[in-house]
């Protein structure tokens, strides 16, 4: 490694550490309870955390996923994709966190319930 | 850095070497897909990038573009499926293009390790951009910091692997 290699490496690590820190500071510690599920960029449904466990079967032409929501968070229980990355992510419960299943084009976002977005286009 | 083999190759030898590199790269890519170390889409070390970097020294930059794009096509045909194709293809193409630019402009300052780091990070950035276009949402960019760290570390490891390989086989005369 030359001097400039080290500079580049340190710069990239530094900037992403700053990004992680920024994300940590911006997302509030309080639990967020609005769940937005979209398939292939289009809205599939809006859900909220509830005391009993909700089970959402998502069957589209891209694949099948079973999403579960209870009062502590949202997670993907079963998926028809090969890599199962969306199951490995586990449970999410903070605003700004996302679960993505690339093969099934599924995206689960947690939205902040207090802050209003200026405008969203679909 | 001095290229030892580049000028001694005939045209047919270049074709054979290109075919070998594409097949080795495809196998590396399939092997890499079997082990998902990180639970993030695109969070891979990028071992298949080694063949592209070796090709820089063996034949040249233009050939590296062919190897990278063909490797992505072959890997998707054999293993990844159609849904993985745009991520793999554009990621490989863009990262190789940026690595060529970096190699031509910063060759005094950056070694092969630095070029590999740039390639790894650009690969992840391109994949995220493709994903954000497909999903129509920018929320995917929340993975960017983690993917940059993984890309930089993976790029460093593959860069060192390439450097060791090239030194042992005498591709670079230091």
mmCIF file of C-alpha atoms in Angstrom:
data_model
loop_
_atom_site.group_PDB
_atom_site.id
_atom_site.type_symbol
_atom_site.label_atom_id
_atom_site.label_comp_id
_atom_site.label_asym_id
_atom_site.label_seq_id
_atom_site.Cartn_x
_atom_site.Cartn_y
_atom_site.Cartn_z
ATOM 1 C CA UNK A 1 0.000 0.000 0.000
ATOM 2 C CA UNK A 2 1.345 3.395 -0.957
ATOM 3 C CA UNK A 3 0.747 6.597 0.964
ATOM 4 C CA UNK A 4 -2.188 7.596 -1.252
ATOM 5 C CA UNK A 5 -3.765 4.141 -0.895
ATOM 6 C CA UNK A 6 -3.825 4.613 2.849
ATOM 7 C CA UNK A 7 -5.269 8.125 2.451
ATOM 8 C CA UNK A 8 -8.020 6.766 0.177
ATOM 9 C CA UNK A 9 -8.827 3.881 2.521
ATOM 10 C CA UNK A 10 -8.903 6.125 5.593
ATOM 11 C CA UNK A 11 -11.067 8.657 3.723
ATOM 12 C CA UNK A 12 -13.636 6.037 2.699
ATOM 13 C CA UNK A 13 -13.787 4.428 6.144
ATOM 14 C CA UNK A 14 -13.997 7.866 7.782
ATOM 15 C CA UNK A 15 -16.785 9.124 5.538
ATOM 16 C CA UNK A 16 -18.853 5.974 6.033
ATOM 17 C CA UNK A 17 -18.279 6.005 9.785
ATOM 18 C CA UNK A 18 -19.523 9.583 9.731
ATOM 19 C CA UNK A 19 -22.538 8.433 7.722
ATOM 20 C CA UNK A 20 -23.308 5.679 10.231
ATOM 21 C CA UNK A 21 -22.985 8.155 13.082
ATOM 22 C CA UNK A 22 -25.252 10.589 11.252
ATOM 23 C CA UNK A 23 -27.856 7.872 10.726
ATOM 24 C CA UNK A 24 -27.644 6.939 14.408
ATOM 25 C CA UNK A 25 -28.113 10.548 15.479
ATOM 26 C CA UNK A 26 -30.951 11.283 13.088
ATOM 27 C CA UNK A 27 -33.122 8.277 13.742
ATOM 28 C CA UNK A 28 -34.887 8.723 17.075
ATOM 29 C CA UNK A 29 -34.571 6.034 19.715
ATOM 30 C CA UNK A 30 -38.286 5.893 20.181
ATOM 31 C CA UNK A 31 -40.003 3.081 18.387
ATOM 32 C CA UNK A 32 -41.660 3.966 15.181
ATOM 33 C CA UNK A 33 -44.879 2.184 14.334
ATOM 34 C CA UNK A 34 -45.754 2.909 10.711
ATOM 35 C CA UNK A 35 -44.793 0.211 8.278
ATOM 36 C CA UNK A 36 -44.811 0.786 4.542
ATOM 37 C CA UNK A 37 -44.534 -2.213 2.247
ATOM 38 C CA UNK A 38 -43.891 -1.709 -1.424
ATOM 39 C CA UNK A 39 -43.363 -4.128 -4.293
ATOM 40 C CA UNK A 40 -41.427 -3.129 -7.403
ATOM 41 C CA UNK A 41 -41.597 0.521 -6.395
ATOM 42 C CA UNK A 42 -45.355 0.530 -5.976
ATOM 43 C CA UNK A 43 -47.155 0.823 -2.664
ATOM 44 C CA UNK A 44 -48.522 -2.492 -1.431
ATOM 45 C CA UNK A 45 -49.896 -1.469 1.928
ATOM 46 C CA UNK A 46 -49.494 0.617 5.060
ATOM 47 C CA UNK A 47 -49.555 -1.124 8.438
ATOM 48 C CA UNK A 48 -49.122 -0.269 12.092
ATOM 49 C CA UNK A 49 -47.665 -2.130 15.040
ATOM 50 C CA UNK A 50 -50.285 -3.871 17.099
ATOM 51 C CA UNK A 51 -50.478 -6.054 20.200
ATOM 52 C CA UNK A 52 -51.455 -9.187 18.355
ATOM 53 C CA UNK A 53 -49.131 -10.531 15.677
ATOM 54 C CA UNK A 54 -50.222 -9.616 12.185
ATOM 55 C CA UNK A 55 -49.327 -11.986 9.395
ATOM 56 C CA UNK A 56 -49.178 -10.534 5.903
ATOM 57 C CA UNK A 57 -48.998 -12.916 2.966
ATOM 58 C CA UNK A 58 -47.480 -11.220 -0.040
ATOM 59 C CA UNK A 59 -47.887 -13.137 -3.269
ATOM 60 C CA UNK A 60 -46.853 -11.356 -6.439
ATOM 61 C CA UNK A 61 -45.391 -12.402 -9.747
ATOM 62 C CA UNK A 62 -41.932 -11.775 -8.321
ATOM 63 C CA UNK A 63 -42.292 -14.242 -5.455
ATOM 64 C CA UNK A 64 -43.817 -14.926 -2.092
ATOM 65 C CA UNK A 65 -43.000 -13.399 1.263
ATOM 66 C CA UNK A 66 -44.622 -13.681 4.661
ATOM 67 C CA UNK A 67 -44.164 -10.572 6.769
ATOM 68 C CA UNK A 68 -45.053 -10.492 10.441
ATOM 69 C CA UNK A 69 -45.716 -7.430 12.564
ATOM 70 C CA UNK A 70 -46.194 -7.280 16.318
ATOM 71 C CA UNK A 71 -45.743 -4.519 18.873
ATOM 72 C CA UNK A 72 -41.958 -4.872 19.052
ATOM 73 C CA UNK A 73 -41.123 -4.759 15.372
ATOM 74 C CA UNK A 74 -41.518 -6.104 11.872
ATOM 75 C CA UNK A 75 -39.701 -9.013 10.300
ATOM 76 C CA UNK A 76 -39.843 -11.353 7.330
ATOM 77 C CA UNK A 77 -40.799 -14.856 8.384
ATOM 78 C CA UNK A 78 -40.663 -16.759 5.123
ATOM 79 C CA UNK A 79 -39.402 -15.924 1.663
ATOM 80 C CA UNK A 80 -39.311 -17.726 -1.649
ATOM 81 C CA UNK A 81 -36.037 -16.160 -2.756
ATOM 82 C CA UNK A 82 -32.734 -18.033 -2.844
ATOM 83 C CA UNK A 83 -30.483 -16.050 -0.564
ATOM 84 C CA UNK A 84 -32.948 -15.373 2.304
ATOM 85 C CA UNK A 85 -31.168 -12.118 3.114
ATOM 86 C CA UNK A 86 -34.431 -10.493 4.156
ATOM 87 C CA UNK A 87 -34.941 -13.141 6.859
ATOM 88 C CA UNK A 88 -31.368 -12.761 8.105
ATOM 89 C CA UNK A 89 -31.872 -9.023 8.703
ATOM 90 C CA UNK A 90 -34.158 -9.921 11.594
ATOM 91 C CA UNK A 91 -36.503 -7.583 13.369
ATOM 92 C CA UNK A 92 -36.474 -3.835 12.713
ATOM 93 C CA UNK A 93 -38.257 -1.224 14.772
ATOM 94 C CA UNK A 94 -36.595 2.170 14.258
ATOM 95 C CA UNK A 95 -37.561 4.874 11.785
ATOM 96 C CA UNK A 96 -35.499 4.831 8.610
ATOM 97 C CA UNK A 97 -34.631 1.147 8.787
ATOM 98 C CA UNK A 98 -35.442 -0.956 5.738
ATOM 99 C CA UNK A 99 -35.679 -4.626 4.812
ATOM 100 C CA UNK A 100 -35.106 -5.393 1.174
ATOM 101 C CA UNK A 101 -35.558 -8.586 -0.800
ATOM 102 C CA UNK A 102 -33.964 -7.922 -4.167
ATOM 103 C CA UNK A 103 -35.206 -11.029 -6.047
ATOM 104 C CA UNK A 104 -38.809 -10.510 -4.944
ATOM 105 C CA UNK A 105 -38.556 -6.704 -5.271
ATOM 106 C CA UNK A 106 -39.975 -6.320 -1.792
ATOM 107 C CA UNK A 107 -39.185 -3.312 0.334
ATOM 108 C CA UNK A 108 -40.326 -2.760 3.900
ATOM 109 C CA UNK A 109 -39.737 0.717 5.267
ATOM 110 C CA UNK A 110 -40.329 2.089 8.722
ATOM 111 C CA UNK A 111 -41.602 5.625 8.589
ATOM 112 C CA UNK A 112 -41.428 8.252 11.242
ATOM 113 C CA UNK A 113 -44.938 8.883 12.478
ATOM 114 C CA UNK A 114 -44.303 12.464 13.580
ATOM 115 C CA UNK A 115 -42.388 14.029 10.752
ATOM 116 C CA UNK A 116 -44.479 14.827 7.698
ATOM 117 C CA UNK A 117 -42.925 14.327 4.288
ATOM 118 C CA UNK A 118 -43.204 17.239 1.873
ATOM 119 C CA UNK A 119 -44.392 15.107 -0.979
ATOM 120 C CA UNK A 120 -44.137 11.581 -2.236
ATOM 121 C CA UNK A 121 -44.743 10.580 -5.809
ATOM 122 C CA UNK A 122 -45.400 7.090 -7.059
ATOM 123 C CA UNK B 1 5.483 -1.244 -12.097
ATOM 124 C CA UNK B 2 6.614 -2.762 -15.358
ATOM 125 C CA UNK B 3 4.560 -5.123 -17.436
ATOM 126 C CA UNK B 4 6.538 -8.189 -18.269
ATOM 127 C CA UNK B 5 4.211 -10.281 -20.425
ATOM 128 C CA UNK B 6 2.016 -7.777 -22.160
ATOM 129 C CA UNK B 7 4.014 -7.289 -25.362
ATOM 130 C CA UNK B 8 4.939 -10.923 -25.886
ATOM 131 C CA UNK B 9 1.377 -12.151 -26.394
ATOM 132 C CA UNK B 10 0.031 -13.053 -29.813
ATOM 133 C CA UNK B 11 -3.589 -12.433 -30.768
ATOM 134 C CA UNK B 12 -4.712 -16.037 -30.327
ATOM 135 C CA UNK B 13 -2.981 -16.290 -26.960
ATOM 136 C CA UNK B 14 -4.906 -13.230 -25.833
ATOM 137 C CA UNK B 15 -8.203 -14.871 -26.807
ATOM 138 C CA UNK B 16 -7.336 -18.042 -24.892
ATOM 139 C CA UNK B 17 -6.265 -16.096 -21.809
ATOM 140 C CA UNK B 18 -9.448 -14.011 -21.946
ATOM 141 C CA UNK B 19 -11.572 -17.181 -22.084
ATOM 142 C CA UNK B 20 -9.654 -18.655 -19.142
ATOM 143 C CA UNK B 21 -10.069 -15.506 -17.080
ATOM 144 C CA UNK B 22 -13.819 -15.350 -17.794
ATOM 145 C CA UNK B 23 -14.299 -18.968 -16.721
ATOM 146 C CA UNK B 24 -12.189 -18.551 -13.576
ATOM 147 C CA UNK B 25 -14.098 -15.380 -12.734
ATOM 148 C CA UNK B 26 -17.446 -17.127 -13.212
ATOM 149 C CA UNK B 27 -16.447 -19.931 -10.867
ATOM 150 C CA UNK B 28 -15.199 -17.430 -8.269
ATOM 151 C CA UNK B 29 -18.468 -15.523 -8.515
ATOM 152 C CA UNK B 30 -20.553 -18.671 -8.043
ATOM 153 C CA UNK B 31 -18.402 -19.732 -5.075
ATOM 154 C CA UNK B 32 -18.821 -16.298 -3.549
ATOM 155 C CA UNK B 33 -22.605 -16.458 -3.950
ATOM 156 C CA UNK B 34 -22.685 -19.671 -1.913
ATOM 157 C CA UNK B 35 -21.442 -17.904 1.203
ATOM 158 C CA UNK B 36 -23.350 -14.828 2.264
ATOM 159 C CA UNK B 37 -21.104 -13.431 4.947
ATOM 160 C CA UNK B 38 -23.062 -10.236 5.517
ATOM 161 C CA UNK B 39 -26.843 -10.005 5.759
ATOM 162 C CA UNK B 40 -27.033 -7.057 3.387
ATOM 163 C CA UNK B 41 -27.895 -7.195 -0.307
ATOM 164 C CA UNK B 42 -24.651 -6.691 -2.192
ATOM 165 C CA UNK B 43 -22.492 -7.154 0.886
ATOM 166 C CA UNK B 44 -19.821 -9.331 -0.671
ATOM 167 C CA UNK B 45 -16.057 -9.246 -0.739
ATOM 168 C CA UNK B 46 -15.785 -9.229 -4.531
ATOM 169 C CA UNK B 47 -13.330 -12.072 -5.016
ATOM 170 C CA UNK B 48 -14.281 -12.312 -8.697
ATOM 171 C CA UNK B 49 -12.728 -8.882 -9.161
ATOM 172 C CA UNK B 50 -9.295 -10.535 -8.918
ATOM 173 C CA UNK B 51 -9.502 -11.785 -12.515
ATOM 174 C CA UNK B 52 -10.320 -8.292 -13.775
ATOM 175 C CA UNK B 53 -7.343 -6.850 -11.905
ATOM 176 C CA UNK B 54 -5.046 -9.606 -13.174
ATOM 177 C CA UNK B 55 -6.281 -8.867 -16.691
ATOM 178 C CA UNK B 56 -5.100 -5.256 -16.313
ATOM 179 C CA UNK B 57 -1.564 -6.582 -16.099
ATOM 180 C CA UNK B 58 -1.898 -9.503 -18.489
ATOM 181 C CA UNK B 59 -3.557 -7.964 -21.539
ATOM 182 C CA UNK B 60 -4.877 -4.489 -20.909
ATOM 183 C CA UNK B 61 -7.700 -2.207 -19.918
ATOM 184 C CA UNK B 62 -10.123 -2.778 -22.810
ATOM 185 C CA UNK B 63 -9.889 -6.515 -22.372
ATOM 186 C CA UNK B 64 -10.642 -6.121 -18.669
ATOM 187 C CA UNK B 65 -13.987 -4.521 -19.590
ATOM 188 C CA UNK B 66 -14.851 -7.533 -21.743
ATOM 189 C CA UNK B 67 -13.849 -9.956 -18.993
ATOM 190 C CA UNK B 68 -15.861 -8.094 -16.347
ATOM 191 C CA UNK B 69 -19.070 -7.835 -18.388
ATOM 192 C CA UNK B 70 -18.882 -11.397 -19.741
ATOM 193 C CA UNK B 71 -18.233 -12.718 -16.241
ATOM 194 C CA UNK B 72 -21.395 -10.995 -15.031
ATOM 195 C CA UNK B 73 -23.419 -12.425 -17.939
ATOM 196 C CA UNK B 74 -22.060 -15.934 -17.418
ATOM 197 C CA UNK B 75 -22.548 -15.837 -13.650
ATOM 198 C CA UNK B 76 -26.173 -14.761 -14.034
ATOM 199 C CA UNK B 77 -26.930 -17.344 -16.720
ATOM 200 C CA UNK B 78 -25.515 -20.152 -14.617
ATOM 201 C CA UNK B 79 -26.501 -19.184 -11.106
ATOM 202 C CA UNK B 80 -27.890 -15.775 -10.311
ATOM 203 C CA UNK B 81 -31.014 -15.632 -12.444
ATOM 204 C CA UNK B 82 -32.537 -12.775 -14.370
ATOM 205 C CA UNK B 83 -33.358 -10.667 -11.316
ATOM 206 C CA UNK B 84 -29.707 -10.426 -10.301
ATOM 207 C CA UNK B 85 -28.496 -9.549 -13.801
ATOM 208 C CA UNK B 86 -28.785 -5.714 -13.885
ATOM 209 C CA UNK B 87 -27.059 -5.350 -10.496
ATOM 210 C CA UNK B 88 -24.214 -7.650 -11.422
ATOM 211 C CA UNK B 89 -23.750 -6.391 -14.989
ATOM 212 C CA UNK B 90 -23.829 -2.636 -14.420
ATOM 213 C CA UNK B 91 -21.850 -2.982 -11.207
ATOM 214 C CA UNK B 92 -19.074 -4.846 -12.992
ATOM 215 C CA UNK B 93 -19.116 -2.506 -15.992
ATOM 216 C CA UNK B 94 -19.032 0.747 -14.001
ATOM 217 C CA UNK B 95 -16.465 -0.416 -11.481
ATOM 218 C CA UNK B 96 -14.148 -1.618 -14.246
ATOM 219 C CA UNK B 97 -14.553 1.648 -16.178
ATOM 220 C CA UNK B 98 -13.716 3.699 -13.080
ATOM 221 C CA UNK B 99 -10.773 1.416 -12.297
ATOM 222 C CA UNK B 100 -9.419 1.989 -15.816
ATOM 223 C CA UNK B 101 -9.678 5.758 -15.338
ATOM 224 C CA UNK B 102 -8.017 5.509 -11.922
ATOM 225 C CA UNK B 103 -5.251 3.314 -13.318
ATOM 226 C CA UNK B 104 -4.514 5.717 -16.178
ATOM 227 C CA UNK B 105 -4.628 8.952 -14.206
ATOM 228 C CA UNK B 106 -3.331 8.015 -10.754
ATOM 229 C CA UNK B 107 -0.862 5.281 -11.610
ATOM 230 C CA UNK B 108 1.975 7.144 -9.878
ATOM 231 C CA UNK B 109 0.030 7.637 -6.677
ATOM 232 C CA UNK B 110 -2.203 4.604 -6.297
ATOM 233 C CA UNK B 111 -0.981 1.032 -6.307
ATOM 234 C CA UNK B 112 -3.088 -1.944 -7.392
ATOM 235 C CA UNK B 113 -4.547 -2.086 -3.863
ATOM 236 C CA UNK B 114 -5.876 1.461 -4.118
ATOM 237 C CA UNK B 115 -7.359 0.817 -7.566
ATOM 238 C CA UNK B 116 -9.048 -2.299 -6.202
ATOM 239 C CA UNK B 117 -10.510 -0.327 -3.278
ATOM 240 C CA UNK B 118 -11.988 2.206 -5.722
ATOM 241 C CA UNK B 119 -13.416 -0.645 -7.799
ATOM 242 C CA UNK B 120 -15.059 -2.298 -4.807
ATOM 243 C CA UNK B 121 -16.696 0.898 -3.574
ATOM 244 C CA UNK B 122 -17.902 1.927 -7.059
ATOM 245 C CA UNK B 123 -19.339 -1.560 -7.595
ATOM 246 C CA UNK B 124 -21.480 -1.249 -4.473
ATOM 247 C CA UNK B 125 -22.479 2.326 -5.304
ATOM 248 C CA UNK B 126 -23.610 1.297 -8.805
ATOM 249 C CA UNK B 127 -25.606 -1.625 -7.458
ATOM 250 C CA UNK B 128 -27.376 0.636 -4.980
ATOM 251 C CA UNK B 129 -28.160 3.126 -7.746
ATOM 252 C CA UNK B 130 -29.588 0.368 -9.964
ATOM 253 C CA UNK B 131 -31.630 -0.917 -7.027
ATOM 254 C CA UNK B 132 -32.961 2.563 -6.253
ATOM 255 C CA UNK B 133 -34.043 2.943 -9.888
ATOM 256 C CA UNK B 134 -35.770 -0.462 -9.883
ATOM 257 C CA UNK B 135 -37.481 0.119 -6.535
ATOM 258 C CA UNK B 136 -38.179 3.771 -7.266
ATOM 259 C CA UNK B 137 -37.062 4.804 -3.797
ATOM 260 C CA UNK B 138 -33.997 6.374 -2.243
ATOM 261 C CA UNK B 139 -34.464 4.569 1.077
ATOM 262 C CA UNK B 140 -32.051 1.900 -0.128
ATOM 263 C CA UNK B 141 -29.176 4.372 0.216
ATOM 264 C CA UNK B 142 -29.341 3.851 3.996
ATOM 265 C CA UNK B 143 -27.146 0.821 3.292
ATOM 266 C CA UNK B 144 -24.483 3.025 1.690
ATOM 267 C CA UNK B 145 -22.152 3.546 4.694
ATOM 268 C CA UNK B 146 -22.049 -0.149 5.574
ATOM 269 C CA UNK B 147 -21.599 -1.128 1.934
ATOM 270 C CA UNK B 148 -18.773 1.402 1.540
ATOM 271 C CA UNK B 149 -16.920 -0.144 4.479
ATOM 272 C CA UNK B 150 -17.460 -3.670 3.122
ATOM 273 C CA UNK B 151 -16.424 -2.534 -0.367
ATOM 274 C CA UNK B 152 -13.262 -0.835 0.878
ATOM 275 C CA UNK B 153 -12.158 -3.789 3.010
ATOM 276 C CA UNK B 154 -13.068 -6.305 0.313
ATOM 277 C CA UNK B 155 -11.270 -4.203 -2.283
ATOM 278 C CA UNK B 156 -8.170 -4.080 -0.122
ATOM 279 C CA UNK B 157 -8.171 -7.870 0.332
ATOM 280 C CA UNK B 158 -8.661 -8.583 -3.384
ATOM 281 C CA UNK B 159 -6.026 -5.962 -4.225
ATOM 282 C CA UNK B 160 -3.507 -7.688 -1.980
ATOM 283 C CA UNK B 161 -4.457 -11.072 -3.441
ATOM 284 C CA UNK B 162 -3.845 -9.728 -6.945
ATOM 285 C CA UNK B 163 -0.563 -8.138 -5.901
ATOM 286 C CA UNK B 164 0.718 -11.359 -4.344
ATOM 287 C CA UNK B 165 -0.434 -13.377 -7.379
ATOM 288 C CA UNK B 166 1.242 -11.009 -9.817
ATOM 289 C CA UNK B 167 4.493 -10.944 -7.858
ATOM 290 C CA UNK B 168 4.697 -14.723 -7.482
ATOM 291 C CA UNK B 169 3.965 -15.378 -11.135
ATOM 292 C CA UNK B 170 6.227 -12.590 -12.337
ATOM 293 C CA UNK B 171 3.537 -10.575 -14.083
ATOM 294 C CA UNK B 172 4.922 -7.398 -12.562
ATOM 295 C CA UNK B 173 8.629 -6.765 -12.427
ATOM 296 C CA UNK B 174 9.167 -4.657 -9.382
#
